[in-house]
Amino acid sequence: KAGVTQTPRYLIKTRGQQVTLSCSPISGHRSVSWYQQTPGQGLQFLFEYFSETQRNKGNFPGRFSGRQFSNSRSEMNVSTLELGDSALYLCASSRERRELFFGEGSRLTVL
Amino acid sequence: AQKVTQAQTEISVVEKEDVTLDCVYETRDTTYYLFWYKQPPSGELVFLIRRNSFDEQNEISGRYSWNFQKSTSSFNFTITASQVVDSAVYFCAPLMRGGGSEKLVFGKGTKLTVNP
């Protein structure tokens, strides 16, 4: 069965722009989580969605937002990009309280 | 505080050596799950194992084995007869619960290099 699909895989933006990343979970998985990975901070939890509702949010500014659609696909948006937002953004899907399966990530570079 | 410590930042071994990756965690939860993930250069986090805090029996899967000690909050991972393909960054991550939700709390990772 298909894994977690994230698009785009790579993108370059400039400061002040906004970006939208997309995640298609494994079929049947209703929970989608987003993580940011940077060399300095490592893997940090952004937020989790379940049945179109945000259930949990990490310690990130309001410029980071997300949503989940009725088909469980999720998007995350970062507005007013800063250099420090350059990172690998990983999406994971799971069934309730089961292992998280990750996509290959979207690598964002902010210039 | 809920956190994970992977004290070894980088480990380098020669093929066929055994290697153990350490993980110590802190959690307020009385029951919880623990995970290990592998991240090859491609970037995707690959699930290796899930262990619940009820079960302290060690687990072996091929060349991989895990030693869970609840009393010391440790969940160590051993690769026996390492291979070059094992080269990756390995993450330990407890699944922390709070506010009706769950999230993985990752350690900083241990970069393993297996040299031929």
mmCIF file of C-alpha atoms in Angstrom:
data_model
loop_
_atom_site.group_PDB
_atom_site.id
_atom_site.type_symbol
_atom_site.label_atom_id
_atom_site.label_comp_id
_atom_site.label_asym_id
_atom_site.label_seq_id
_atom_site.Cartn_x
_atom_site.Cartn_y
_atom_site.Cartn_z
ATOM 1 C CA LYS A 1 0.000 0.000 0.000
ATOM 2 C CA ALA A 2 1.204 3.497 -0.777
ATOM 3 C CA GLY A 3 3.194 5.307 1.866
ATOM 4 C CA VAL A 4 2.953 8.858 3.065
ATOM 5 C CA THR A 5 3.380 11.270 0.184
ATOM 6 C CA GLN A 6 4.678 14.770 0.632
ATOM 7 C CA THR A 7 4.825 17.489 -1.974
ATOM 8 C CA PRO A 8 6.821 19.330 -3.016
ATOM 9 C CA ARG A 9 10.030 17.534 -2.135
ATOM 10 C CA TYR A 10 12.202 20.590 -2.516
ATOM 11 C CA LEU A 11 11.460 24.258 -2.692
ATOM 12 C CA ILE A 12 13.237 27.563 -2.420
ATOM 13 C CA LYS A 13 11.571 30.694 -1.156
ATOM 14 C CA THR A 14 12.701 34.144 -0.141
ATOM 15 C CA ARG A 15 12.173 35.889 3.160
ATOM 16 C CA GLY A 16 8.706 37.268 3.610
ATOM 17 C CA GLN A 17 7.033 34.825 1.263
ATOM 18 C CA GLN A 18 4.681 32.119 2.336
ATOM 19 C CA VAL A 19 4.706 28.417 1.588
ATOM 20 C CA THR A 20 2.190 25.574 1.622
ATOM 21 C CA LEU A 21 3.270 21.967 2.009
ATOM 22 C CA SER A 22 1.038 19.021 1.337
ATOM 23 C CA CYS A 23 0.814 15.577 2.884
ATOM 24 C CA SER A 24 -1.237 12.584 1.787
ATOM 25 C CA PRO A 25 -1.405 9.967 4.541
ATOM 26 C CA ILE A 26 -1.551 6.225 4.193
ATOM 27 C CA SER A 27 -5.040 5.085 3.301
ATOM 28 C CA GLY A 28 -7.064 4.506 6.449
ATOM 29 C CA HIS A 29 -4.875 6.661 8.670
ATOM 30 C CA ARG A 30 -6.782 9.517 10.210
ATOM 31 C CA SER A 31 -4.029 11.112 12.249
ATOM 32 C CA VAL A 32 -1.491 13.343 10.551
ATOM 33 C CA SER A 33 1.408 14.962 12.378
ATOM 34 C CA TRP A 34 3.988 17.460 11.193
ATOM 35 C CA TYR A 35 7.557 17.773 12.384
ATOM 36 C CA GLN A 36 10.309 20.229 11.599
ATOM 37 C CA GLN A 37 13.896 19.017 11.408
ATOM 38 C CA THR A 38 16.847 21.387 11.543
ATOM 39 C CA PRO A 39 20.512 20.715 12.311
ATOM 40 C CA GLY A 40 20.377 22.878 15.403
ATOM 41 C CA GLN A 41 17.058 21.930 16.981
ATOM 42 C CA GLY A 42 16.632 18.432 15.668
ATOM 43 C CA LEU A 43 13.153 17.022 15.181
ATOM 44 C CA GLN A 44 10.452 19.151 16.699
ATOM 45 C CA PHE A 45 6.734 18.566 16.797
ATOM 46 C CA LEU A 46 4.633 21.141 14.960
ATOM 47 C CA PHE A 47 1.057 19.909 15.189
ATOM 48 C CA GLU A 48 -1.238 16.940 14.867
ATOM 49 C CA TYR A 49 -4.562 16.654 13.136
ATOM 50 C CA PHE A 50 -7.219 14.037 13.577
ATOM 51 C CA SER A 51 -10.547 14.056 11.763
ATOM 52 C CA GLU A 52 -9.987 17.596 10.509
ATOM 53 C CA THR A 53 -9.317 18.928 14.009
ATOM 54 C CA GLN A 54 -6.025 20.097 15.401
ATOM 55 C CA ARG A 55 -5.477 18.026 18.516
ATOM 56 C CA ASN A 56 -2.115 19.243 19.582
ATOM 57 C CA LYS A 57 0.298 22.009 18.732
ATOM 58 C CA GLY A 58 3.987 22.388 19.398
ATOM 59 C CA ASN A 59 5.826 25.473 20.473
ATOM 60 C CA PHE A 60 5.945 27.332 17.189
ATOM 61 C CA PRO A 61 4.793 30.867 16.342
ATOM 62 C CA GLY A 62 1.446 31.540 14.763
ATOM 63 C CA ARG A 63 3.088 31.868 11.347
ATOM 64 C CA PHE A 64 2.947 28.084 11.269
ATOM 65 C CA SER A 65 -0.509 26.734 10.621
ATOM 66 C CA GLY A 66 -2.112 23.677 9.210
ATOM 67 C CA ARG A 67 -5.329 22.005 8.325
ATOM 68 C CA GLN A 68 -6.717 18.624 7.496
ATOM 69 C CA PHE A 69 -9.319 17.794 4.929
ATOM 70 C CA SER A 70 -12.126 15.261 5.069
ATOM 71 C CA ASN A 71 -10.029 12.736 3.133
ATOM 72 C CA SER A 72 -7.321 13.076 5.843
ATOM 73 C CA ARG A 73 -4.922 14.882 3.545
ATOM 74 C CA SER A 74 -3.178 17.685 5.334
ATOM 75 C CA GLU A 75 -1.470 20.926 4.485
ATOM 76 C CA MET A 76 0.779 23.133 6.502
ATOM 77 C CA ASN A 77 1.445 26.760 5.800
ATOM 78 C CA VAL A 78 4.228 29.033 6.887
ATOM 79 C CA SER A 79 3.693 32.729 6.358
ATOM 80 C CA THR A 80 6.220 35.551 6.364
ATOM 81 C CA LEU A 81 9.120 33.177 5.956
ATOM 82 C CA GLU A 82 12.319 33.727 7.893
ATOM 83 C CA LEU A 83 15.781 32.345 7.226
ATOM 84 C CA GLY A 84 15.418 30.139 10.269
ATOM 85 C CA ASP A 85 12.450 28.366 8.737
ATOM 86 C CA SER A 86 14.815 26.540 6.401
ATOM 87 C CA ALA A 87 14.330 22.934 7.350
ATOM 88 C CA LEU A 88 13.111 19.511 6.402
ATOM 89 C CA TYR A 89 9.394 19.300 7.121
ATOM 90 C CA LEU A 90 8.226 15.783 7.797
ATOM 91 C CA CYS A 91 4.689 14.542 7.807
ATOM 92 C CA ALA A 92 3.628 11.339 9.512
ATOM 93 C CA SER A 93 0.389 9.436 9.513
ATOM 94 C CA SER A 94 -0.884 6.797 11.888
ATOM 95 C CA ARG A 95 -3.859 4.919 13.146
ATOM 96 C CA GLU A 96 -4.744 5.730 16.703
ATOM 97 C CA ARG A 97 -1.846 5.044 19.078
ATOM 98 C CA ARG A 98 0.065 3.075 16.536
ATOM 99 C CA GLU A 99 3.422 3.652 14.948
ATOM 100 C CA LEU A 100 3.854 6.794 12.901
ATOM 101 C CA PHE A 101 4.837 6.366 9.288
ATOM 102 C CA PHE A 102 6.769 9.235 7.807
ATOM 103 C CA GLY A 103 7.016 10.663 4.347
ATOM 104 C CA GLU A 104 10.281 11.653 2.712
ATOM 105 C CA GLY A 105 9.782 15.249 3.704
ATOM 106 C CA SER A 106 9.715 18.619 2.043
ATOM 107 C CA ARG A 107 13.032 20.419 2.157
ATOM 108 C CA LEU A 108 12.488 24.157 2.362
ATOM 109 C CA THR A 109 15.261 26.643 1.773
ATOM 110 C CA VAL A 110 14.620 30.283 2.599
ATOM 111 C CA LEU A 111 16.969 32.801 0.997
ATOM 112 C CA ALA B 1 10.005 17.651 31.675
ATOM 113 C CA GLN B 2 9.643 15.137 28.923
ATOM 114 C CA LYS B 3 12.857 14.635 27.071
ATOM 115 C CA VAL B 4 15.096 12.085 25.456
ATOM 116 C CA THR B 5 18.847 11.794 25.694
ATOM 117 C CA GLN B 6 20.898 10.019 23.104
ATOM 118 C CA ALA B 7 24.334 10.624 24.512
ATOM 119 C CA GLN B 8 26.242 9.326 21.514
ATOM 120 C CA THR B 9 26.255 11.932 18.787
ATOM 121 C CA GLU B 10 28.284 9.911 16.326
ATOM 122 C CA ILE B 11 29.559 6.367 16.237
ATOM 123 C CA SER B 12 31.857 4.858 13.666
ATOM 124 C CA VAL B 13 32.417 1.117 13.403
ATOM 125 C CA VAL B 14 33.852 -1.348 10.965
ATOM 126 C CA GLU B 15 31.551 -3.749 9.206
ATOM 127 C CA LYS B 16 30.603 -6.846 11.208
ATOM 128 C CA GLU B 17 31.167 -5.132 14.529
ATOM 129 C CA ASP B 18 28.304 -5.031 17.017
ATOM 130 C CA VAL B 19 27.134 -1.584 18.063
ATOM 131 C CA THR B 20 24.774 -0.362 20.773
ATOM 132 C CA LEU B 21 22.940 2.937 20.621
ATOM 133 C CA ASP B 22 21.879 4.337 23.965
ATOM 134 C CA CYS B 23 18.626 6.077 24.803
ATOM 135 C CA VAL B 24 17.479 7.473 28.132
ATOM 136 C CA TYR B 25 14.142 9.234 28.454
ATOM 137 C CA GLU B 26 12.046 11.139 30.937
ATOM 138 C CA THR B 27 8.292 10.956 30.988
ATOM 139 C CA ARG B 28 5.430 11.813 33.317
ATOM 140 C CA ASP B 29 3.262 9.140 31.782
ATOM 141 C CA THR B 30 2.819 5.901 33.670
ATOM 142 C CA THR B 31 2.165 4.000 30.484
ATOM 143 C CA TYR B 32 3.745 4.912 27.206
ATOM 144 C CA TYR B 33 5.186 3.682 23.971
ATOM 145 C CA LEU B 34 8.770 3.901 22.827
ATOM 146 C CA PHE B 35 9.971 3.957 19.266
ATOM 147 C CA TRP B 36 13.171 3.740 17.302
ATOM 148 C CA TYR B 37 13.436 5.252 13.857
ATOM 149 C CA LYS B 38 16.191 5.190 11.277
ATOM 150 C CA GLN B 39 16.882 8.101 8.957
ATOM 151 C CA PRO B 40 19.017 7.275 5.929
ATOM 152 C CA PRO B 41 20.461 10.092 3.801
ATOM 153 C CA SER B 42 17.261 10.212 1.749
ATOM 154 C CA GLY B 43 15.584 11.837 4.744
ATOM 155 C CA GLU B 44 12.623 9.580 5.359
ATOM 156 C CA LEU B 45 12.214 8.323 8.904
ATOM 157 C CA VAL B 46 11.888 4.563 8.818
ATOM 158 C CA PHE B 47 10.025 2.863 11.636
ATOM 159 C CA LEU B 48 12.059 0.134 13.363
ATOM 160 C CA ILE B 49 10.237 -0.834 16.524
ATOM 161 C CA ARG B 50 7.459 0.100 18.924
ATOM 162 C CA ARG B 51 7.580 -1.051 22.542
ATOM 163 C CA ASN B 52 5.005 -0.448 25.235
ATOM 164 C CA SER B 53 6.014 0.245 28.795
ATOM 165 C CA PHE B 54 4.147 -2.804 30.072
ATOM 166 C CA ASP B 55 6.421 -5.219 28.349
ATOM 167 C CA GLU B 56 10.020 -5.364 29.510
ATOM 168 C CA GLN B 57 10.878 -8.452 27.553
ATOM 169 C CA ASN B 58 13.760 -7.773 25.242
ATOM 170 C CA GLU B 59 13.056 -8.059 21.572
ATOM 171 C CA ILE B 60 15.117 -9.362 18.707
ATOM 172 C CA SER B 61 14.440 -8.882 15.036
ATOM 173 C CA GLY B 62 17.126 -10.313 12.849
ATOM 174 C CA ARG B 63 20.316 -8.386 13.533
ATOM 175 C CA TYR B 64 18.452 -5.829 15.636
ATOM 176 C CA SER B 65 17.727 -6.156 19.313
ATOM 177 C CA TRP B 66 16.340 -3.828 21.945
ATOM 178 C CA ASN B 67 16.917 -3.721 25.663
ATOM 179 C CA PHE B 68 14.159 -1.914 27.561
ATOM 180 C CA GLN B 69 14.712 -1.185 31.248
ATOM 181 C CA LYS B 70 11.818 0.722 32.770
ATOM 182 C CA SER B 71 13.566 1.094 36.111
ATOM 183 C CA THR B 72 16.353 3.123 34.506
ATOM 184 C CA SER B 73 14.206 4.653 31.748
ATOM 185 C CA SER B 74 16.457 3.309 29.078
ATOM 186 C CA PHE B 75 15.687 1.751 25.721
ATOM 187 C CA ASN B 76 18.911 0.748 24.037
ATOM 188 C CA PHE B 77 19.269 -0.581 20.515
ATOM 189 C CA THR B 78 21.915 -3.047 19.369
ATOM 190 C CA ILE B 79 22.871 -3.918 15.825
ATOM 191 C CA THR B 80 24.731 -7.191 15.563
ATOM 192 C CA ALA B 81 27.215 -7.757 12.751
ATOM 193 C CA SER B 82 26.733 -4.261 11.373
ATOM 194 C CA GLN B 83 26.619 -3.656 7.651
ATOM 195 C CA VAL B 84 27.382 -0.624 5.527
ATOM 196 C CA VAL B 85 23.655 -0.268 4.792
ATOM 197 C CA ASP B 86 23.066 0.336 8.491
ATOM 198 C CA SER B 87 24.753 3.708 8.142
ATOM 199 C CA ALA B 88 22.121 6.276 9.095
ATOM 200 C CA VAL B 89 20.961 8.500 11.903
ATOM 201 C CA TYR B 90 18.984 6.626 14.517
ATOM 202 C CA PHE B 91 16.377 8.288 16.684
ATOM 203 C CA CYS B 92 14.810 7.153 19.906
ATOM 204 C CA ALA B 93 11.383 8.633 20.561
ATOM 205 C CA PRO B 94 8.889 8.095 23.347
ATOM 206 C CA LEU B 95 5.276 8.759 22.443
ATOM 207 C CA MET B 96 4.111 11.359 24.898
ATOM 208 C CA ARG B 97 0.447 11.957 25.623
ATOM 209 C CA GLY B 98 -1.202 15.141 26.692
ATOM 210 C CA GLY B 99 -4.361 17.092 26.046
ATOM 211 C CA GLY B 100 -6.020 14.183 24.287
ATOM 212 C CA SER B 101 -3.258 13.944 21.778
ATOM 213 C CA GLU B 102 0.026 12.222 21.298
ATOM 214 C CA LYS B 103 3.337 13.269 19.899
ATOM 215 C CA LEU B 104 6.727 11.744 19.417
ATOM 216 C CA VAL B 105 9.500 13.433 21.359
ATOM 217 C CA PHE B 106 12.721 12.779 19.531
ATOM 218 C CA GLY B 107 16.239 12.604 20.821
ATOM 219 C CA LYS B 108 18.987 14.399 18.930
ATOM 220 C CA GLY B 109 19.851 11.177 17.165
ATOM 221 C CA THR B 110 22.966 9.090 16.847
ATOM 222 C CA LYS B 111 24.745 9.110 13.526
ATOM 223 C CA LEU B 112 26.089 5.653 12.816
ATOM 224 C CA THR B 113 28.719 5.146 10.164
ATOM 225 C CA VAL B 114 29.619 1.601 9.243
ATOM 226 C CA ASN B 115 32.829 1.408 7.271
ATOM 227 C CA PRO B 116 33.629 -1.489 4.957
#
